[in-house]
Amino acid sequence: MSSSELSQALALQRSGNFVSAFEIYAHYLAKSKNSSYPAAHGAGYCKRALRDFEAASYYFQEAARIAPDRFEPLLEIANIQYRLREYKKALISIDAALAHTKETEKIKLLRIRMLNGLGEYGQIIRICNDVETSELTRQQRYAWKLRLIRAHFMMGNLDTAAELAQIVKVADQSEYSRWSGRDALREKPVIDVLLNNYQRPDSVRFQRWWLDFQSIPVNRVLVWNNYGGEDVKQVPLPRSENAINDVNHMFYGRFAFAMMSQAEFLAAFDDDTIPGTHWLRNCVDAFRDRPALLGSIGVTMEQSDRYAPNTRTGWIGEGQEQNQEVDLAGHAWFLPRDWLRYFWYEKPSTFLTGEDMHMSFSFQKHLGVPTVIPAHPADCPAAWGSSLGEELGMDISASSNQKGMGHYTERDKCVQDLVSRGWSLKNA
């Protein structure tokens, strides 16, 4: 594959045009008589992005055949086997990859994903205890602590999990005070929390338990259970107010249920989001500095008619030292409860996606407030809105696993519709 052709395919791939990129990769793979590693690997990547996992597996297997000394396609195959719930096969693929590379933190996390699928929490505990953290960033060390706590909780070692969580909370208090330079709050606001469960009952159970270690006590916890299929049992969470549904109301239903809150503030979390113990405090401080819709991950679009390409900030990076204005926020939101009425003043572009865009648009139009991502400082992970987002967000129950290219088309339509209705984007 020539460098110019590879550059063209890569440019299309990075812009999100996976269909066109795949066509180039597949054409030159055939032209090379199935001997081009970049073409095979690129074709697999594009098919994976399009959620065509059977085809993606084929192309990654071709890449592994063409370059048997490369570990990357074997790890890609493991990821696909995970998505297909073939956890044991995925572990075999990981072991095969390790014949050609060292076990990095990324590979350890991939293995943990499989062990979570198998319910092998004892093995996860052993991995967490054996991790050498001296060369890791503070955020990575924090994440490993949460993995250990979560594994103990899932295994039923509740006393051990609580002891470890309390140690983390005490250390976080000193860390947050040092980073922020702020004294303890004289009056703590009343904050209700909204959780959303779709095919992740165990994750939400841990999420609810972990909320007890926030530095600002949570008032009420509202749990919206979307219908996840006949094989997914909806079990009401203790010490919570539960809405059980026989229909999947997608992404918007929870914000109707949230109108039952009577608190000053509402904090909403996707079910793949585990915040640091001082996330709520970080939001309160940021809001008092500048009233805004706050979130744990921010997106700034580069065009006024397309969702991608975009720039993301918040927990997704290695640290964000200042509060940052963005076009929209996701994964976790923090807002005055009374602002929710404006969320429903405007009809959503579609109920299939885009609740994050709709919220930022509605608040900007009717309240004149921006969307801001509070600082996610590299040296204070206690302030972060999500610590295990990437691995939990990629698990087999993630809604993103069940969306094809049409999802991105719908996101583009949302951007176009909301801009036509007055949504002002930062770079447009």
Tab-separated table of C-alpha atoms in Angstrom:
chain	number	residue	atom	x	y	z
A	1	MET	CA	0.000	0.000	0.000
A	2	SER	CA	1.578	3.286	-1.062
A	3	SER	CA	2.132	6.045	1.471
A	4	SER	CA	-0.292	8.401	-0.294
A	5	GLU	CA	-3.052	5.786	-0.317
A	6	LEU	CA	-2.428	4.928	3.324
A	7	SER	CA	-2.528	8.633	4.211
A	8	GLN	CA	-5.842	9.028	2.390
A	9	ALA	CA	-7.368	6.034	4.167
A	10	LEU	CA	-6.042	7.184	7.546
A	11	ALA	CA	-7.432	10.696	6.991
A	12	LEU	CA	-10.870	9.283	6.191
A	13	GLN	CA	-10.657	6.958	9.195
A	14	ARG	CA	-9.734	9.788	11.562
A	15	SER	CA	-12.544	11.972	10.239
A	16	GLY	CA	-15.046	9.231	11.035
A	17	ASN	CA	-15.696	8.251	7.416
A	18	PHE	CA	-15.141	4.566	8.084
A	19	VAL	CA	-17.089	3.362	5.049
A	20	SER	CA	-14.861	5.176	2.541
A	21	ALA	CA	-11.705	4.325	4.491
A	22	PHE	CA	-12.672	0.651	4.517
A	23	GLU	CA	-13.218	0.644	0.760
A	24	ILE	CA	-9.651	1.847	0.195
A	25	TYR	CA	-8.171	-0.618	2.681
A	26	ALA	CA	-10.148	-3.565	1.273
A	27	HIS	CA	-9.286	-2.647	-2.336
A	28	TYR	CA	-5.582	-2.597	-1.677
A	29	LEU	CA	-5.672	-5.680	0.481
A	30	ALA	CA	-7.107	-7.545	-2.493
A	31	LYS	CA	-4.638	-5.824	-4.825
A	32	SER	CA	-1.766	-7.048	-2.631
A	33	LYS	CA	-3.184	-10.586	-2.757
A	34	ASN	CA	-3.876	-10.413	0.972
A	35	SER	CA	-0.295	-9.535	1.905
A	36	SER	CA	-0.621	-5.913	3.121
A	37	TYR	CA	-0.607	-5.681	6.914
A	38	PRO	CA	-1.608	-1.961	7.049
A	39	ALA	CA	-4.555	-2.636	4.738
A	40	ALA	CA	-5.763	-5.655	6.713
A	41	HIS	CA	-5.402	-3.912	10.069
A	42	GLY	CA	-7.024	-0.729	8.773
A	43	ALA	CA	-9.936	-2.669	7.302
A	44	GLY	CA	-10.450	-4.422	10.621
A	45	TYR	CA	-10.376	-1.109	12.489
A	46	CYS	CA	-13.027	0.391	10.201
A	47	LYS	CA	-15.301	-2.645	10.432
A	48	ARG	CA	-14.967	-2.576	14.216
A	49	ALA	CA	-15.937	1.111	14.240
A	50	LEU	CA	-18.966	0.216	12.113
A	51	ARG	CA	-19.872	-2.482	14.676
A	52	ASP	CA	-19.502	-5.234	12.084
A	53	PHE	CA	-17.597	-7.473	14.466
A	54	GLU	CA	-17.652	-10.602	12.319
A	55	ALA	CA	-15.964	-8.791	9.436
A	56	ALA	CA	-13.605	-6.969	11.802
A	57	SER	CA	-12.490	-10.284	13.287
A	58	TYR	CA	-11.780	-11.640	9.809
A	59	TYR	CA	-9.553	-8.713	8.847
A	60	PHE	CA	-7.664	-8.708	12.152
A	61	GLN	CA	-7.077	-12.453	11.745
A	62	GLU	CA	-5.688	-11.713	8.277
A	63	ALA	CA	-3.418	-9.064	9.805
A	64	ALA	CA	-2.187	-11.599	12.384
A	65	ARG	CA	-1.524	-14.126	9.614
A	66	ILE	CA	0.371	-11.595	7.494
A	67	ALA	CA	2.487	-10.399	10.427
A	68	PRO	CA	2.634	-13.268	12.971
A	69	ASP	CA	5.151	-11.356	15.104
A	70	ARG	CA	2.755	-8.432	15.685
A	71	PHE	CA	0.731	-8.403	18.905
A	72	GLU	CA	-1.714	-5.613	17.968
A	73	PRO	CA	-4.166	-7.659	15.865
A	74	LEU	CA	-4.318	-10.327	18.559
A	75	LEU	CA	-5.406	-7.736	21.102
A	76	GLU	CA	-7.981	-6.411	18.640
A	77	ILE	CA	-9.314	-9.955	18.255
A	78	ALA	CA	-9.498	-10.229	22.061
A	79	ASN	CA	-11.558	-7.035	22.180
A	80	ILE	CA	-13.979	-8.388	19.604
A	81	GLN	CA	-14.255	-11.717	21.424
A	82	TYR	CA	-15.100	-9.744	24.541
A	83	ARG	CA	-17.884	-7.909	22.747
A	84	LEU	CA	-19.221	-11.293	21.662
A	85	ARG	CA	-19.027	-12.487	25.288
A	86	GLU	CA	-16.336	-15.035	24.406
A	87	TYR	CA	-14.318	-14.189	27.503
A	88	LYS	CA	-12.260	-17.380	27.732
A	89	LYS	CA	-11.287	-17.180	24.056
A	90	ALA	CA	-10.331	-13.542	24.613
A	91	LEU	CA	-7.987	-14.493	27.442
A	92	ILE	CA	-6.303	-17.002	25.122
A	93	SER	CA	-5.831	-14.266	22.519
A	94	ILE	CA	-4.291	-11.989	25.141
A	95	ASP	CA	-1.850	-14.717	26.161
A	96	ALA	CA	-0.943	-15.209	22.485
A	97	ALA	CA	-0.250	-11.477	22.149
A	98	LEU	CA	2.014	-11.579	25.202
A	99	ALA	CA	4.351	-13.903	23.311
A	100	HIS	CA	5.303	-10.815	21.287
A	101	THR	CA	5.148	-7.974	23.823
A	102	LYS	CA	5.298	-7.117	27.512
A	103	GLU	CA	2.176	-6.926	29.636
A	104	THR	CA	1.500	-3.199	29.788
A	105	GLU	CA	-1.114	-1.526	31.965
A	106	LYS	CA	-3.399	-1.392	28.914
A	107	ILE	CA	-3.157	-5.159	28.468
A	108	LYS	CA	-3.750	-5.735	32.187
A	109	LEU	CA	-6.929	-3.675	31.902
A	110	LEU	CA	-8.028	-5.706	28.894
A	111	ARG	CA	-7.519	-8.895	30.923
A	112	ILE	CA	-9.504	-7.417	33.823
A	113	ARG	CA	-12.369	-6.698	31.447
A	114	MET	CA	-12.537	-10.398	30.574
A	115	LEU	CA	-12.290	-11.432	34.228
A	116	ASN	CA	-15.155	-9.077	35.070
A	117	GLY	CA	-17.197	-10.816	32.406
A	118	LEU	CA	-16.406	-14.177	33.975
A	119	GLY	CA	-16.996	-12.910	37.518
A	120	GLU	CA	-13.426	-13.828	38.491
A	121	TYR	CA	-13.055	-11.021	41.035
A	122	GLY	CA	-10.462	-12.918	43.085
A	123	GLN	CA	-8.096	-12.858	40.104
A	124	ILE	CA	-8.760	-9.127	39.662
A	125	ILE	CA	-7.852	-8.542	43.306
A	126	ARG	CA	-4.577	-10.395	42.806
A	127	ILE	CA	-3.761	-8.336	39.708
A	128	CYS	CA	-4.540	-5.082	41.544
A	129	ASN	CA	-2.371	-6.064	44.514
A	130	ASP	CA	0.530	-6.999	42.227
A	131	VAL	CA	0.534	-3.823	40.128
A	132	GLU	CA	3.737	-1.801	40.406
A	133	THR	CA	2.478	1.766	40.786
A	134	SER	CA	5.753	3.651	41.222
A	135	GLU	CA	5.927	4.692	37.565
A	136	LEU	CA	2.211	5.387	37.132
A	137	THR	CA	0.546	8.787	37.178
A	138	ARG	CA	-1.495	9.798	40.198
A	139	GLN	CA	-4.716	9.275	38.238
A	140	GLN	CA	-3.619	5.775	37.200
A	141	ARG	CA	-2.806	4.897	40.809
A	142	TYR	CA	-6.190	6.228	41.884
A	143	ALA	CA	-7.919	4.106	39.245
A	144	TRP	CA	-6.133	0.979	40.459
A	145	LYS	CA	-7.358	1.665	43.998
A	146	LEU	CA	-10.919	1.920	42.711
A	147	ARG	CA	-10.555	-1.322	40.745
A	148	LEU	CA	-9.435	-3.074	43.920
A	149	ILE	CA	-12.297	-1.623	45.953
A	150	ARG	CA	-14.803	-2.512	43.240
A	151	ALA	CA	-13.511	-6.101	42.993
A	152	HIS	CA	-13.811	-6.585	46.761
A	153	PHE	CA	-17.341	-5.146	46.657
A	154	MET	CA	-18.378	-7.375	43.766
A	155	MET	CA	-16.905	-10.422	45.514
A	156	GLY	CA	-18.948	-9.650	48.620
A	157	ASN	CA	-16.051	-8.454	50.790
A	158	LEU	CA	-18.037	-5.426	51.906
A	159	ASP	CA	-16.102	-4.694	55.094
A	160	THR	CA	-12.781	-4.742	53.247
A	161	ALA	CA	-14.209	-2.597	50.463
A	162	ALA	CA	-15.534	-0.058	52.975
A	163	GLU	CA	-12.221	0.096	54.864
A	164	LEU	CA	-10.295	0.732	51.638
A	165	ALA	CA	-12.836	3.311	50.487
A	166	GLN	CA	-12.600	5.214	53.768
A	167	ILE	CA	-8.801	5.326	53.485
A	168	VAL	CA	-9.157	6.781	49.985
A	169	LYS	CA	-11.709	9.346	51.154
A	170	VAL	CA	-9.500	10.623	53.998
A	171	ALA	CA	-6.487	10.957	51.692
A	172	ASP	CA	-8.655	12.689	49.095
A	173	GLN	CA	-9.705	15.368	51.589
A	174	SER	CA	-6.129	16.525	52.100
A	175	GLU	CA	-5.393	16.274	48.388
A	176	TYR	CA	-8.409	18.352	47.359
A	177	SER	CA	-7.722	21.033	49.975
A	178	ARG	CA	-4.116	21.265	48.822
A	179	TRP	CA	-5.048	21.484	45.149
A	180	SER	CA	-8.024	23.862	45.418
A	181	GLY	CA	-6.800	26.047	48.268
A	182	ARG	CA	-10.386	26.166	49.535
A	183	ASP	CA	-11.580	25.661	53.067
A	184	ALA	CA	-14.311	23.221	54.000
A	185	LEU	CA	-17.816	24.296	52.992
A	186	ARG	CA	-19.642	26.069	55.801
A	187	GLU	CA	-23.013	25.071	54.402
A	188	LYS	CA	-23.265	22.049	52.166
A	189	PRO	CA	-25.965	22.274	49.494
A	190	VAL	CA	-28.671	19.659	49.167
A	191	ILE	CA	-27.843	17.420	46.216
A	192	ASP	CA	-29.976	14.642	44.776
A	193	VAL	CA	-28.400	12.053	42.500
A	194	LEU	CA	-29.925	10.502	39.392
A	195	LEU	CA	-28.599	7.096	38.278
A	196	ASN	CA	-29.463	5.309	35.062
A	197	ASN	CA	-29.376	1.528	34.724
A	198	TYR	CA	-29.396	-0.254	31.381
A	199	GLN	CA	-28.094	-3.841	31.420
A	200	ARG	CA	-25.565	-3.018	34.158
A	201	PRO	CA	-27.297	-3.836	37.466
A	202	ASP	CA	-24.048	-4.844	39.196
A	203	SER	CA	-22.218	-1.712	38.100
A	204	VAL	CA	-25.050	0.524	39.296
A	205	ARG	CA	-25.145	-1.347	42.601
A	206	PHE	CA	-21.473	-0.469	43.149
A	207	GLN	CA	-22.071	3.073	41.912
A	208	ARG	CA	-24.832	3.561	44.502
A	209	TRP	CA	-22.626	2.199	47.292
A	210	TRP	CA	-19.667	4.384	46.242
A	211	LEU	CA	-21.821	7.529	46.454
A	212	ASP	CA	-21.784	7.138	50.237
A	213	PHE	CA	-18.118	8.208	50.192
A	214	GLN	CA	-18.665	11.577	48.490
A	215	SER	CA	-17.324	14.464	50.574
A	216	ILE	CA	-20.732	16.172	50.276
A	217	PRO	CA	-23.416	13.801	51.549
A	218	VAL	CA	-25.984	12.815	48.938
A	219	ASN	CA	-29.613	13.537	49.799
A	220	ARG	CA	-31.906	11.311	47.677
A	221	VAL	CA	-30.840	8.805	45.039
A	222	LEU	CA	-33.241	8.332	42.129
A	223	VAL	CA	-32.594	5.234	40.013
A	224	TRP	CA	-34.093	5.008	36.535
A	225	ASN	CA	-34.107	1.417	35.255
A	226	ASN	CA	-34.492	1.180	31.502
A	227	TYR	CA	-35.804	-2.097	30.143
A	228	GLY	CA	-32.767	-4.118	29.079
A	229	GLY	CA	-34.393	-7.289	27.773
A	230	GLU	CA	-36.106	-10.317	29.257
A	231	ASP	CA	-32.828	-11.773	30.521
A	232	VAL	CA	-31.917	-8.638	32.490
A	233	LYS	CA	-33.631	-8.598	35.872
A	234	GLN	CA	-34.337	-5.146	37.280
A	235	VAL	CA	-33.698	-5.247	41.007
A	236	PRO	CA	-34.541	-2.133	43.049
A	237	LEU	CA	-31.477	-0.708	44.769
A	238	PRO	CA	-31.680	-0.286	48.547
A	239	ARG	CA	-31.692	3.205	50.035
A	240	SER	CA	-32.880	4.558	46.700
A	241	GLU	CA	-36.066	5.528	44.896
A	242	ASN	CA	-36.438	3.188	41.939
A	243	ALA	CA	-38.377	3.500	38.704
A	244	ILE	CA	-38.795	0.100	37.027
A	245	ASN	CA	-39.693	0.167	33.332
A	246	ASP	CA	-40.997	-2.404	30.868
A	247	VAL	CA	-39.879	-0.167	27.982
A	248	ASN	CA	-36.452	1.159	27.098
A	249	HIS	CA	-36.946	4.927	27.235
A	250	MET	CA	-33.403	5.417	25.953
A	251	PHE	CA	-31.549	8.515	27.160
A	252	TYR	CA	-34.327	10.985	27.939
A	253	GLY	CA	-36.678	9.143	30.304
A	254	ARG	CA	-34.422	9.571	33.333
A	255	PHE	CA	-34.634	13.360	33.061
A	256	ALA	CA	-38.410	13.197	33.333
A	257	PHE	CA	-38.068	11.090	36.487
A	258	ALA	CA	-35.537	13.631	37.804
A	259	MET	CA	-38.320	16.228	37.999
A	260	MET	CA	-39.342	14.422	41.200
A	261	SER	CA	-36.267	15.864	42.897
A	262	GLN	CA	-36.801	18.755	45.293
A	263	ALA	CA	-33.125	19.438	46.018
A	264	GLU	CA	-31.119	22.543	45.203
A	265	PHE	CA	-28.852	20.633	42.811
A	266	LEU	CA	-29.092	17.483	40.757
A	267	ALA	CA	-26.104	15.298	39.892
A	268	ALA	CA	-26.755	12.751	37.130
A	269	PHE	CA	-24.457	9.881	36.183
A	270	ASP	CA	-24.330	7.430	33.297
A	271	ASP	CA	-24.009	3.855	34.536
A	272	ASP	CA	-20.352	3.608	33.453
A	273	THR	CA	-19.258	6.579	35.572
A	274	ILE	CA	-17.452	6.238	38.921
A	275	PRO	CA	-16.577	9.723	40.253
A	276	GLY	CA	-13.775	10.708	42.586
A	277	THR	CA	-14.861	11.342	46.172
A	278	HIS	CA	-14.694	15.125	45.681
A	279	TRP	CA	-16.462	15.368	42.336
A	280	LEU	CA	-19.584	16.938	43.854
A	281	ARG	CA	-17.448	19.400	45.813
A	282	ASN	CA	-15.550	20.270	42.631
A	283	CYS	CA	-18.867	20.948	40.888
A	284	VAL	CA	-20.173	23.128	43.717
A	285	ASP	CA	-16.984	25.201	43.702
A	286	ALA	CA	-17.018	25.530	39.908
A	287	PHE	CA	-20.688	26.510	39.875
A	288	ARG	CA	-20.171	29.206	42.504
A	289	ASP	CA	-17.313	30.591	40.425
A	290	ARG	CA	-19.488	30.623	37.278
A	291	PRO	CA	-23.052	29.309	37.006
A	292	ALA	CA	-23.106	26.780	34.177
A	293	LEU	CA	-24.165	23.302	33.193
A	294	LEU	CA	-21.285	21.149	34.400
A	295	GLY	CA	-20.120	17.753	33.194
A	296	SER	CA	-17.325	15.219	33.425
A	297	ILE	CA	-16.457	15.019	29.729
A	298	GLY	CA	-16.761	17.847	27.242
A	299	VAL	CA	-17.048	17.931	23.471
A	300	THR	CA	-16.249	20.891	21.233
A	301	MET	CA	-17.239	20.442	17.594
A	302	GLU	CA	-15.051	21.615	14.744
A	303	GLN	CA	-17.933	22.049	12.293
A	304	SER	CA	-21.476	23.371	12.653
A	305	ASP	CA	-23.070	20.468	10.788
A	306	ARG	CA	-21.192	17.413	12.075
A	307	TYR	CA	-20.577	15.871	15.464
A	308	ALA	CA	-17.162	14.535	14.432
A	309	PRO	CA	-14.385	15.464	14.270
A	310	ASN	CA	-14.376	17.066	17.704
A	311	THR	CA	-12.141	17.815	20.655
A	312	ARG	CA	-12.836	16.202	24.019
A	313	THR	CA	-11.755	17.279	27.454
A	314	GLY	CA	-12.367	16.259	31.074
A	315	TRP	CA	-11.615	12.781	32.373
A	316	ILE	CA	-10.760	11.492	28.892
A	317	GLY	CA	-7.301	13.109	28.961
A	318	GLU	CA	-4.331	13.080	31.288
A	319	GLY	CA	-5.437	16.162	33.178
A	320	GLN	CA	-7.245	19.470	32.706
A	321	GLU	CA	-5.958	22.164	35.013
A	322	GLN	CA	-8.682	24.820	34.568
A	323	ASN	CA	-12.444	24.928	34.154
A	324	GLN	CA	-13.119	24.830	30.413
A	325	GLU	CA	-16.128	25.918	28.358
A	326	VAL	CA	-17.306	23.401	25.743
A	327	ASP	CA	-20.251	22.803	23.404
A	328	LEU	CA	-21.749	19.899	25.322
A	329	ALA	CA	-21.099	17.649	28.312
A	330	GLY	CA	-21.695	13.978	28.913
A	331	HIS	CA	-21.301	10.970	31.242
A	332	ALA	CA	-22.073	13.066	34.337
A	333	TRP	CA	-23.986	16.318	34.730
A	334	PHE	CA	-24.374	18.791	37.595
A	335	LEU	CA	-27.035	21.506	37.549
A	336	PRO	CA	-29.616	23.316	39.662
A	337	ARG	CA	-32.666	21.105	39.808
A	338	ASP	CA	-34.943	23.987	38.712
A	339	TRP	CA	-33.105	24.239	35.393
A	340	LEU	CA	-34.613	20.885	34.369
A	341	ARG	CA	-37.826	22.576	33.240
A	342	TYR	CA	-35.913	24.196	30.384
A	343	PHE	CA	-34.691	20.792	29.223
A	344	TRP	CA	-38.322	20.050	28.341
A	345	TYR	CA	-39.184	23.463	26.878
A	346	GLU	CA	-37.732	22.292	23.563
A	347	LYS	CA	-38.683	19.111	21.723
A	348	PRO	CA	-35.670	16.821	21.270
A	349	SER	CA	-34.398	16.406	17.721
A	350	THR	CA	-34.790	12.650	18.232
A	351	PHE	CA	-35.266	10.399	21.228
A	352	LEU	CA	-32.653	7.958	19.889
A	353	THR	CA	-29.612	10.012	20.984
A	354	GLY	CA	-28.420	13.531	21.726
A	355	GLU	CA	-29.658	14.194	25.258
A	356	ASP	CA	-26.257	15.749	26.004
A	357	MET	CA	-26.558	18.191	23.096
A	358	HIS	CA	-30.195	18.924	23.893
A	359	MET	CA	-29.399	19.878	27.478
A	360	SER	CA	-26.591	22.258	26.543
A	361	PHE	CA	-28.712	23.788	23.769
A	362	SER	CA	-31.788	24.254	25.990
A	363	PHE	CA	-29.889	25.867	28.850
A	364	GLN	CA	-27.945	28.134	26.514
A	365	LYS	CA	-31.132	29.250	24.708
A	366	HIS	CA	-33.416	29.767	27.695
A	367	LEU	CA	-30.986	30.598	30.498
A	368	GLY	CA	-28.036	32.052	28.613
A	369	VAL	CA	-25.605	29.804	30.477
A	370	PRO	CA	-22.643	27.908	29.011
A	371	THR	CA	-21.576	24.318	29.414
A	372	VAL	CA	-18.368	23.968	31.426
A	373	ILE	CA	-16.153	21.053	32.388
A	374	PRO	CA	-14.687	21.597	35.873
A	375	ALA	CA	-10.945	21.137	36.201
A	376	HIS	CA	-9.723	17.541	36.200
A	377	PRO	CA	-6.275	18.213	37.688
A	378	ALA	CA	-3.567	15.642	37.074
A	379	ASP	CA	-2.476	15.753	40.724
A	380	CYS	CA	-5.981	15.514	42.235
A	381	PRO	CA	-7.989	12.582	40.809
A	382	ALA	CA	-10.407	12.933	43.738
A	383	ALA	CA	-11.893	15.881	41.816
A	384	TRP	CA	-12.499	13.918	38.608
A	385	GLY	CA	-15.979	13.091	37.352
A	386	SER	CA	-15.011	9.588	36.211
A	387	SER	CA	-12.089	7.333	37.072
A	388	LEU	CA	-12.886	4.093	35.241
A	389	GLY	CA	-14.870	5.535	32.364
A	390	GLU	CA	-12.943	4.128	29.453
A	391	GLU	CA	-12.960	0.518	30.589
A	392	LEU	CA	-16.528	0.531	31.951
A	393	GLY	CA	-17.792	2.526	28.977
A	394	MET	CA	-16.398	-0.091	26.607
A	395	ASP	CA	-17.931	-3.063	28.361
A	396	ILE	CA	-20.305	-5.448	26.664
A	397	SER	CA	-23.401	-3.637	27.994
A	398	ALA	CA	-22.341	-0.237	26.708
A	399	SER	CA	-24.953	1.248	24.409
A	400	SER	CA	-22.100	2.212	22.084
A	401	ASN	CA	-21.490	-1.488	21.475
A	402	GLN	CA	-24.962	-1.777	19.976
A	403	LYS	CA	-24.798	1.175	17.602
A	404	GLY	CA	-23.678	1.125	14.028
A	405	MET	CA	-22.826	3.926	11.661
A	406	GLY	CA	-26.418	5.166	11.840
A	407	HIS	CA	-25.683	6.422	15.345
A	408	TYR	CA	-23.161	8.931	14.027
A	409	THR	CA	-25.573	10.005	11.299
A	410	GLU	CA	-28.200	10.680	13.963
A	411	ARG	CA	-25.685	12.701	15.986
A	412	ASP	CA	-24.927	14.801	12.898
A	413	LYS	CA	-28.648	15.423	12.390
A	414	CYS	CA	-28.971	16.558	16.009
A	415	VAL	CA	-26.181	19.090	15.577
A	416	GLN	CA	-27.712	20.421	12.369
A	417	ASP	CA	-31.200	20.681	13.877
A	418	LEU	CA	-30.132	22.380	17.104
A	419	VAL	CA	-27.882	24.852	15.285
A	420	SER	CA	-30.830	25.760	13.047
A	421	ARG	CA	-32.834	26.419	16.240
A	422	GLY	CA	-30.226	28.793	17.645
A	423	TRP	CA	-27.539	26.673	19.276
A	424	SER	CA	-24.314	28.668	19.206
A	425	LEU	CA	-21.170	26.549	18.965
A	426	LYS	CA	-17.769	27.749	20.141
A	427	ASN	CA	-15.912	27.185	16.864
A	428	ALA	CA	-18.762	27.711	14.404
